[in-house]
Amino acid sequence: MSTPNASSVTPPEGGRRGLFRRRPAAGTPAAAARDRRRSKQHRRLANVAGLMAALVLTGVGYSALAPGASAADDSTGNPSNAVEAGRELYTRSCITCHGSNLQGIEGRGPSLIGVGEAAVYFQVHTGRMPLVRQEAQAPERPPIFSEEEIDQLMAYIQENGGGPTLPSGDLRAGDLAEGGELFRLNCAQCHNFAGKGGALSSGKRAPSLEEASDMVIYSAMLSGPENMPVFGDNQLTPDEKRSIINYVQTLKAQADPGGAGIGRVGPVAEGLVIWVVGVGALLFGIFWMGTKA
Amino acid sequence: MATNTVPGPRVGQPTSLAGKAAFEVDDRLIVAGPLRRTLNKVFPDHWSFLLGEIALYSFIVLLLSGTWLTFFYDASMKEVIYDGTYAPLRGIEMSAAYESTLNISFDVRGGLLIRQMHHWAALLFVASIVVHLLRIFFTGAFRRPRETNWFIGVTLLVLAMLEGFAGYTLPDDLLSGGGLRIFSAVFLSIPVIGTWVYFTVFGGDFPGEVIIGRLYILHVLIIPAILLGLIALHLLILVKQKHTQFPGAGRTEHNVVGNRLFPTFAAKATGLLFIVVGLCAALGGLVQINPIWLLGPYNPAQVTAGSQPDWYIGFVDGGARIFPPWEIVLWGYHIPPVFWGALGLPGLMFGALALYPVLERVLTKDTASHHLLQRPRDVPVRTSLGAMAVTAYVVLWISGGNDLIADKFDLSLNAMIWFGRIGFLVLPPIAYWATYRICIGLERHDREVLEHGIETGVIRRLPSGEFIEVHQPLGPVDAHGHGQLAYGGASVPKKMNQVGGARRAIRGFFKPIEEPAEVQRQAEIEARGLESEQASRELSSSGRPSEGGRPSEGGRPQDPRD
Amino acid sequence: MSTTDHSRPGSAGGADEPGQLHGGPDDDYGPEQLAAMDRTELDRLGARYDGVEVLHVEPVAPPGSPLDKRNTRQVTLWFALAALFAVAFVVVYAGSGWFLPSWAWSTGSSTWSALYTPLLGALFGLSMISIGIGLVLYVKKLLPHETAVQDKHDGSHFDRVTTGATLMGGLDSSGLPRRKLLAGTLGLLGLAFGAMLLSLLGGFIKNPNKGNPLGTTPWADGLRLLRDDGTPVRPGDQVAGSLATVFPAVPGGNKAYDGAVMLIRLRPEQLSELRIPAGREDFGYGDYVAYSKVCTHAGCPVSLYEQETSRILCPCHQSQFDVTDGAKPVFGPATRPLPQLPITVDDEGYFVARGDFPEPVGPSFWNMGRLG
C-alpha cells in the first residue's frame, strides 16, 4: 500500500496498523444514516439483550428453567422469552436440516454450532434461509421472517451455539480509500470491482452487493456464508470491515460521471454496446444513405 | 477550372477573381488535369461500400482524440500517492500513468469525454474493419487483382488489434494490468525463445519499470505510423484499381457505374464522416467505458471477477479459456496450453485469412481478373467456409466472456467451458452444411424464377378443373413457356412490383412520403418516358462511353489514369 | 501564360519556344472553341477525357417549386440544429463553474458534475450527426442524381515494354552483370549493413537465465508472512474457512508479482479429506496451508476461494484448483498445481516461510524443468 513492507520487516508488537494517510471519511448522507439508525434501533437492543443473556447464562450453567437468570434484563425485554420464541421458530422452520441440537444433518444442512447470530442475520435476512429446495446455492429472496422473529432466532442460535455477534455503531465509520484497497484485495475477485457479483465454479455465484445493507455485508464477512471465506475480526479488524462497507456503499451511491454505467461489468458490456448500438446505428445510417431520395 | 466562359479581353482568360486565382495556381503547380481526373472519378453506389469508410473515419477520430490525450497523459510507472479529486482513491499508491489517467477523467475539462470517445472509436475502428472484411470476403472482392489490398487489410486488422491492446494497457489499471500479465504469460509460453522474448519485452521480470513507456511509444508513434502508411497504400491501390461493383444492367468488368466524386460522392462521404465522429462523441458522453477509477490501480495481488479484454481480443482470451489442459513436457522442456490457445489458434486464423485469396486461386484455378462482385449464394463453398470461420470465431468470442454470461444467465461456468470446447469443434461444420444448403436453395430459386417467371399470386382454374398459379415470365419464352434468360450474377426480381407489374412501392424510409394516387400518375408518365430513355441508352450499351470525344489519342501514350 | 519576352535577365534568350505544355487536348480545342462551349458541355468534355460518361441525370425539384422549398427548408433546418447544438456545447463547456454549476466531480451529491460529460457528449455528437444528416439530405434532395460510367483500363503493353527497356538499359550500362566481383562485394555489403542495423536491437535483450529470476521468488527461510498493510499473522488470527493474501517480509514484497501467497485455514471437514502430496508433509502448519496466488496458467492472481467446495477459481480463464488435494488443477486450462509455500511459526508466534517455493511460480515456460 502506501509504503512497501520495508518498515514492517520487524513487525510492530501486537498492533494492527494501517499505513494509510488516513482522512476523515467522506460525509455519509445524513438521511441514509438516520434511516440506518432507525432500522437498527431495536435490533441493537436485542443484540445487547442476547449478549447479556449469554453471559449470564454461561455463568449459572444451562439453567433456562431458572427464573432468576433473566432478572437483570427488565427494561430491554425478556431475553428468555426471545430465546424461547426463537426455539419455537427454529423447531418450526430449521430443525429438519440443522438438527435438534444445531448439530446439522449430513446431506441436508451444516452444523450451526459456532456460526453465531451473524450467520443467522445474514442467511435469514437475505431470504436464503429457510431453504426452499436443495440446489447448488441458496438463492436470495425476500425474507420470510419479520425483524422481530429474526432477532428471536438470532438469540436462540447465539445462546445455544455461540459464535460471532453482530456489531453496533456506524458501520460506515471507516476510511474510504483503505476500504477500497481492502475491497480490491479481498472481495473484488469474486464480487467484481464494483460489487456486481460474478460466477463461481459449477453454477455457483458470488452475489451482487447491489441490494446488500451494511449489516448484511458485515455479517457476511463475519460468518462466511456458503462458499464465501470467513473474515474473522483478527484478519480484518472491525475498523477495516467498516472501511470496506463504506467503500462499497459509497460506490453504489456514486453516480457514473461518464454516462450510463452499462452494468459496471467491464469490457463485455462495452463490446455489446459497440456492436449493437455503434455498428447497428451505422449500418442503418449507410443503408439510409444508399437509398434514393 | 475556368469559371467564366464568356470571351474576355483575351479569349478564354478568366475575368472573375476566383478564376484568375485558379489560373495563377495552375500556372505554378499544373494541377488542373489531375484535379479534374480526381473530381471525375466514378464511385459505385452501394451501401456496403461505405463500411471501409467507417473504419477510416473512426481512425481519424482516434488520431485527433489521441493527440489531445497525449498532452495530459504521463507514461511513467513511477509510484505516486494520489491526492486528486476522486475521493475513494486518495492516499492510495499508484503509478504516474494511472494517476494522469485519473486526472484526465476528473481534473481536465472535457477530458473524460475525449478519453471515452477515444476508447469507443477504438472499439468501432476494429469492429468496422471486421464488418468491412466480411463484406470483401463474401462478395469475392479480394480476387485478382486485389490480393495485395486484401493482404494489407488483414495486416491492418492485426495492427489495429495490437494498437488497441497497447492503448488498453496504458492507464495501468487493475483490468489492463491483468491483461498485460496474461500477455506476458503468452510470451513466456513460446517454445525455446519464450523467456528471452519475455525479458526483452518487459526489460526484465514482469512488470518491470519500462513496459508502459514502451507500449506508449508503440501506441502513439510506431503502430499509428505504420497504420497511417498502410491505410494510405490501401486507398491508393483502391483508387488505382478502381472500385468493384455488383453485376447489373450496364455494369461490366471494364467499367464502373456510379456517382462522380464531386459533388455527390464527396458530400455523402463527408456526411458519413460527421455521422461517425458524432456517434463516437455521443457514445463517449452517454455511455461510460473503462471506468478506471472503479477498477483501481494495478496491483499484481489483486484481480476482479469478470476479467476480460476489449472485444477484439476476446476471442484470444476465449481460446485460452477453452483450450484443454494439455501441456507438452519433454525432457524437462514445457510447451504450455496458453501457447496453443492464445498464440497458435489466432495465428492459424489470421494466417488462413491472409492466405485465403491464394488458396482460392489454387483450388479453383481461377486466375482471371475480376472487377464484378459475386453474390454470396453463387459461391456456396466460399460462403460456407466463411460462415464456418465466423461461427468458430463467435464460439471463441462467447467463451471469452463466458463467466459473465454464466453469471447473468444463471448458467454453470463449467458448462459454459464445455459448450466452448465442444461448440468450437461441432458448430462450424454444422454452419458450413446449413449455409451450403441455404446457398443452393437460393440459387435454385433464382433459376426457377428465370425459367418459369415470377409467382403472380393469381390462381386460375383450367377447363379440366386443375388449378394453376399464373407466372409472369421475365423475358421471351420458348414453346413450353420456359424463359430464355441466363443468370447474370445480379439480383433476380421475385415480386411483381419489382418488374413494374404491380404498382411500385411507396417511397419513404421511415413513413410514406408520397400519395399512392400520385405514384400511380407518375408511373404512367414514366412508362411513356421509358421508351425514349431506352433509345438514348442504346448508344452506350457497351458500357464504355463513346470514343468520339478523344481525337488526340492516336500515337501518344495515354496519361496515367486511375 | 508563359513568358514571351526573352530579353529579360534570367531567360536563356534566343529561340526558347515553349514545348507542348498541356498535352494533346490543347491542340484539339483552342481557347476560342472552349470559350464557345457552355459550362455543362465543358464539364462533360473534361469527363470524357477522363473516361467518364454521364449516362443519366435525374433532375431535382425545379427551383422555386413547393417541393424544392420544402427540401431546402429541411436541409437548412438540420444545419441550423447543428449550429445550435455546437453553441450549446460551448455554453456548457465554458459556462460550467462560471454561470452554471461547477463541473468538478465530487463523490456524493453534485448532479451537474455527473451530467457534465454526458451533456457534452450528447451535444457534440448531436451537432456532428446533424451536420452529417444535413449533408446526406443535401445530396439526396438538392443535388441532381447523376449516374455516370467510367471505363476501366487494363495495363498498357506499351508501358510495360518501354519501362522494362529503360530499367534493363540502366542495369546494362552499370555493367554489374559483367563485373562479378563488384556485384558480389555489393551483396556482401548489403548483408553486413543489415547486420549492423539489426545488432542495435541487442540493447533490448535481457538474459532471463542470469540469477534464475524465473525459478525463484522473494520468499526465503525465516521470512515472515505479512498482510498487505505490513502486519504479521499469528495462527490464531484466522478462523477456519478463511483465506488471507500475505506477502514476504522484504522491501517491496507486497508489490512483487510472484510473492503473493494465499494463507488458508482449512475447516475440520476439509482436514479430514486432505490429501497431502508426497514430500510435502511438513509444508503446512496445523490446519493452515499456503499456496502461491499466481495462476500456473497465465499468471492471474487466483483467489476466488470457495471454502465449501475447497476450490480456488481463477477469474481470468476459469482454472480451478483443489486446496485439499495439493492445489491440483481439477478444471480449466491450467496444467500444474499451485506451488505450495512451506510455512511454520517463529519464536514470537508469527508465521514464517521455511524457504522458497520448491518449483517455479506462475505460468509454464520452456526450460522450467531444467532450471539450475
Coordinates of C-alpha atoms in Angstrom, one line a residue, chain B residues 252-544:
Chain B
T252 CA -19.2 -4.9 -66.9
E253 CA -15.7 -6.0 -66.0
H254 CA -14.4 -2.9 -67.8
N255 CA -16.4 -0.1 -66.3
V256 CA -17.6 1.5 -63.1
V257 CA -21.2 2.8 -62.8
G258 CA -22.0 5.2 -60.1
N259 CA -21.5 8.8 -58.9
R260 CA -18.7 11.1 -59.7
L261 CA -16.5 12.0 -56.7
F262 CA -17.6 15.6 -57.0
P263 CA -20.0 16.6 -55.7
T264 CA -22.2 13.7 -54.9
F265 CA -19.8 11.1 -53.5
A266 CA -17.7 13.7 -51.7
A267 CA -20.7 15.2 -50.0
K268 CA -22.0 11.8 -48.9
A269 CA -18.7 10.7 -47.6
T270 CA -18.2 13.9 -45.7
G271 CA -21.7 13.4 -44.3
L272 CA -20.7 9.9 -43.1
L273 CA -17.5 11.3 -41.6
F274 CA -19.6 13.6 -39.5
I275 CA -22.0 10.9 -38.5
V276 CA -19.2 8.6 -37.4
V277 CA -17.5 11.4 -35.4
G278 CA -20.9 12.3 -33.9
L279 CA -21.6 8.7 -32.9
C280 CA -18.3 8.3 -31.2
A281 CA -18.8 11.6 -29.3
A282 CA -22.4 10.6 -28.3
L283 CA -21.2 7.2 -27.1
G284 CA -18.2 8.9 -25.4
G285 CA -20.5 11.1 -23.4
L286 CA -23.5 9.0 -22.9
V287 CA -22.1 5.5 -22.2
Q288 CA -19.4 5.0 -19.7
I289 CA -16.4 3.0 -20.9
N290 CA -13.5 1.6 -19.0
P291 CA -14.2 3.4 -15.6
I292 CA -10.6 3.1 -14.4
W293 CA -11.5 4.9 -11.1
L294 CA -13.8 2.0 -10.2
L295 CA -11.2 -0.6 -11.2
G296 CA -8.4 0.8 -9.1
P297 CA -4.6 0.9 -9.8
Y298 CA -2.9 -2.3 -10.9
N299 CA -1.6 -4.5 -8.2
P300 CA -0.2 -8.0 -9.0
A301 CA -2.0 -9.5 -6.0
Q302 CA -5.4 -8.1 -6.9
V303 CA -7.9 -9.1 -9.5
T304 CA -11.6 -8.5 -10.3
A305 CA -14.3 -11.0 -11.2
G306 CA -15.1 -10.9 -14.9
S307 CA -11.6 -10.0 -16.1
Q308 CA -11.9 -9.5 -19.8
P309 CA -10.1 -7.7 -22.6
D310 CA -11.7 -5.4 -25.1
W311 CA -14.0 -7.2 -27.5
Y312 CA -11.4 -7.7 -30.3
I313 CA -9.0 -9.6 -28.0
G314 CA -11.9 -11.5 -26.6
F315 CA -11.5 -14.4 -29.0
V316 CA -7.9 -14.9 -28.0
D317 CA -8.9 -14.9 -24.3
G318 CA -11.7 -17.4 -25.2
G319 CA -9.2 -19.6 -26.9
A320 CA -7.0 -19.6 -23.8
R321 CA -10.1 -20.4 -21.7
I322 CA -11.4 -23.4 -23.6
F323 CA -8.1 -25.0 -24.5
P324 CA -7.8 -28.3 -22.7
P325 CA -5.1 -28.6 -20.0
W326 CA -2.6 -30.2 -22.3
E327 CA 1.0 -29.4 -21.5
I328 CA 3.7 -31.0 -23.5
V329 CA 6.7 -31.9 -21.3
L330 CA 9.7 -33.5 -22.9
W331 CA 13.0 -33.9 -21.1
G332 CA 12.1 -31.0 -18.8
Y333 CA 11.0 -28.7 -21.6
H334 CA 7.5 -27.4 -21.5
I335 CA 5.0 -26.2 -24.1
P336 CA 2.0 -24.9 -22.1
P337 CA -1.5 -24.8 -23.4
V338 CA -1.5 -21.0 -23.4
F339 CA 0.8 -21.2 -26.4
W340 CA -1.8 -23.1 -28.5
G341 CA -4.9 -21.3 -27.2
A342 CA -3.7 -17.8 -27.3
L343 CA -1.0 -17.8 -29.9
G344 CA -1.4 -20.9 -32.1
L345 CA -5.1 -20.5 -32.7
P346 CA -5.2 -16.8 -33.6
G347 CA -2.0 -17.3 -35.6
L348 CA -3.7 -20.1 -37.6
M349 CA -6.9 -18.0 -38.1
F350 CA -5.1 -14.9 -39.3
G351 CA -2.7 -16.9 -41.4
A352 CA -5.6 -18.7 -43.1
L353 CA -7.3 -15.3 -43.5
A354 CA -4.3 -13.7 -45.1
L355 CA -3.6 -16.5 -47.5
Y356 CA -7.2 -17.2 -48.4
P357 CA -7.0 -15.4 -51.9
V358 CA -4.0 -17.5 -52.8
L359 CA -5.7 -20.7 -51.5
E360 CA -8.9 -20.0 -53.5
R361 CA -6.8 -19.2 -56.6
V362 CA -5.0 -22.5 -56.3
L363 CA -8.1 -24.6 -55.6
T364 CA -10.4 -23.0 -58.2
K365 CA -7.7 -22.4 -60.8
D366 CA -9.4 -19.1 -61.4
T367 CA -6.6 -16.7 -62.3
A368 CA -8.6 -14.1 -64.2
S369 CA -9.0 -10.5 -63.1
H370 CA -12.4 -9.8 -61.6
H371 CA -14.0 -6.4 -61.0
L372 CA -17.6 -7.6 -60.7
L373 CA -18.6 -8.9 -57.3
Q374 CA -20.3 -12.2 -56.6
R375 CA -23.4 -12.7 -54.7
P376 CA -22.6 -15.0 -51.7
R377 CA -25.1 -17.6 -52.9
D378 CA -23.3 -18.0 -56.2
V379 CA -20.2 -19.2 -54.4
P380 CA -21.6 -21.6 -51.9
V381 CA -18.3 -23.2 -50.9
R382 CA -16.6 -19.9 -50.1
T383 CA -19.7 -18.6 -48.3
S384 CA -20.0 -21.7 -46.3
L385 CA -16.3 -21.6 -45.4
G386 CA -16.8 -18.0 -44.2
A387 CA -19.8 -19.0 -42.2
M388 CA -17.8 -21.7 -40.6
A389 CA -15.0 -19.4 -39.7
V390 CA -17.4 -16.8 -38.3
T391 CA -19.1 -19.5 -36.2
A392 CA -15.7 -20.7 -34.8
Y393 CA -14.8 -17.0 -34.0
V394 CA -18.1 -16.4 -32.3
V395 CA -17.8 -19.5 -30.2
L396 CA -14.3 -18.3 -29.1
W397 CA -15.7 -14.9 -28.5
I398 CA -18.6 -16.1 -26.3
S399 CA -16.1 -18.2 -24.4
G400 CA -14.1 -15.0 -23.8
G401 CA -17.0 -13.7 -21.8
N402 CA -18.3 -17.0 -20.5
D403 CA -18.0 -16.1 -16.8
L404 CA -20.2 -13.0 -17.3
I405 CA -22.7 -15.0 -19.4
A406 CA -22.8 -17.7 -16.8
D407 CA -23.4 -15.1 -14.1
K408 CA -26.1 -13.1 -15.8
F409 CA -28.0 -16.0 -17.3
D410 CA -27.6 -18.3 -14.3
L411 CA -25.7 -21.0 -16.1
S412 CA -22.9 -23.2 -14.9
L413 CA -19.5 -21.8 -15.6
N414 CA -18.1 -25.2 -16.2
A415 CA -20.9 -26.0 -18.6
M416 CA -20.0 -22.8 -20.5
I417 CA -16.5 -24.0 -20.8
W418 CA -17.7 -27.4 -22.1
F419 CA -20.0 -25.6 -24.5
G420 CA -17.0 -23.7 -25.8
R421 CA -14.9 -26.8 -26.2
I422 CA -17.5 -28.9 -27.9
G423 CA -19.1 -26.0 -29.8
F424 CA -15.7 -25.0 -31.3
L425 CA -15.4 -28.4 -32.9
V426 CA -19.1 -29.2 -33.7
L427 CA -20.8 -25.9 -34.6
P428 CA -18.6 -24.8 -37.5
P429 CA -19.2 -27.9 -39.6
I430 CA -22.9 -27.5 -38.9
A431 CA -22.7 -23.9 -40.0
Y432 CA -20.9 -25.0 -43.2
W433 CA -23.6 -27.5 -44.0
A434 CA -26.5 -25.2 -43.2
T435 CA -25.0 -22.3 -45.2
Y436 CA -24.3 -24.5 -48.2
R437 CA -27.9 -25.8 -48.3
I438 CA -29.2 -22.2 -48.0
C439 CA -27.0 -21.0 -50.8
I440 CA -28.0 -23.9 -53.1
G441 CA -31.7 -23.3 -52.3
L442 CA -31.4 -19.6 -53.1
E443 CA -29.6 -20.3 -56.3
R444 CA -32.2 -22.8 -57.4
H445 CA -35.0 -20.3 -56.7
D446 CA -33.2 -17.7 -58.9
R447 CA -33.0 -20.2 -61.7
E448 CA -36.6 -21.2 -61.2
V449 CA -37.8 -17.7 -61.4
L450 CA -35.7 -17.1 -64.6
E451 CA -37.2 -20.2 -66.1
H452 CA -40.8 -20.0 -65.0
G453 CA -41.3 -16.4 -64.1
I454 CA -42.5 -14.6 -61.0
E455 CA -45.3 -16.0 -59.0
T456 CA -48.2 -13.6 -59.5
G457 CA -50.4 -14.9 -56.8
V458 CA -53.2 -15.3 -59.4
I459 CA -54.8 -18.7 -59.3
R460 CA -56.5 -19.9 -62.4
R461 CA -58.8 -22.8 -62.9
L462 CA -58.3 -24.6 -66.1
P463 CA -61.2 -26.1 -68.0
S464 CA -60.0 -29.5 -66.9
G465 CA -60.7 -28.5 -63.3
E466 CA -57.0 -28.2 -62.5
F467 CA -55.8 -25.1 -60.5
I468 CA -52.6 -23.4 -61.6
E469 CA -50.8 -20.3 -60.4
V470 CA -50.1 -17.9 -63.2
H471 CA -46.3 -17.0 -63.5
Q472 CA -45.1 -13.8 -65.1
P473 CA -42.1 -14.6 -67.3
L474 CA -39.2 -12.2 -67.1
G475 CA -38.4 -12.3 -70.8
P476 CA -39.3 -14.1 -74.0
V477 CA -40.4 -17.7 -73.6
D478 CA -40.0 -20.8 -75.8
A479 CA -42.7 -23.1 -76.9
H480 CA -43.0 -24.7 -73.5
G481 CA -43.4 -21.3 -71.8
H482 CA -39.8 -21.5 -70.3
G483 CA -37.8 -18.4 -70.0
Q484 CA -34.6 -17.9 -72.1
L485 CA -32.8 -15.6 -69.7
A486 CA -29.4 -16.7 -68.4
Y487 CA -28.4 -15.9 -64.8
G488 CA -26.2 -12.8 -64.9
G489 CA -25.0 -12.8 -61.3
A490 CA -27.3 -10.0 -60.4
S491 CA -30.4 -9.9 -58.1
V492 CA -33.4 -11.6 -59.8
P493 CA -36.7 -9.9 -59.2
K494 CA -39.0 -12.1 -57.2
K495 CA -42.0 -9.8 -56.8
M496 CA -44.3 -8.3 -59.3
N497 CA -43.7 -4.7 -58.2
Q498 CA -40.0 -5.1 -58.9
V499 CA -40.7 -5.6 -62.6
G500 CA -43.3 -2.9 -62.8
G501 CA -46.1 -5.4 -63.0
A502 CA -47.6 -4.0 -59.9
R503 CA -47.5 -0.5 -58.5
R504 CA -44.1 0.3 -57.3
A505 CA -43.5 0.6 -53.6
I506 CA -44.5 3.8 -52.0
R507 CA -41.3 5.8 -51.1
G508 CA -40.3 6.8 -47.7
F509 CA -37.6 5.5 -45.3
F510 CA -39.5 5.8 -42.1
K511 CA -43.0 6.6 -43.2
P512 CA -44.7 7.0 -46.6
I513 CA -43.8 10.4 -48.1
E514 CA -46.0 10.3 -51.2
E515 CA -49.6 9.8 -52.1
P516 CA -50.4 6.4 -53.7
A517 CA -52.6 8.2 -56.3
E518 CA -49.7 10.5 -57.3
V519 CA -47.4 7.5 -57.6
Q520 CA -49.9 5.9 -60.0
R521 CA -49.9 9.0 -62.2
Q522 CA -46.1 9.2 -62.1
A523 CA -45.9 5.6 -63.1
E524 CA -47.9 6.3 -66.2
I525 CA -45.7 9.2 -67.2
E526 CA -42.6 7.2 -66.6
A527 CA -43.9 4.4 -68.8
R528 CA -44.2 6.8 -71.6
G529 CA -40.8 8.3 -70.9
L530 CA -39.1 4.9 -70.7
E531 CA -39.1 4.3 -74.3
S532 CA -37.2 7.4 -75.2
E533 CA -34.7 6.8 -72.5
Q534 CA -34.0 3.3 -73.6
A535 CA -33.3 4.7 -77.0
S536 CA -30.7 7.0 -75.7
R537 CA -29.1 4.3 -73.6
E538 CA -28.5 2.2 -76.7
L539 CA -25.6 4.5 -77.6
S540 CA -23.6 3.5 -74.6
S541 CA -24.9 0.0 -74.1
S542 CA -21.4 -1.4 -74.5
G543 CA -20.7 0.1 -71.1
R544 CA -18.0 2.3 -72.5

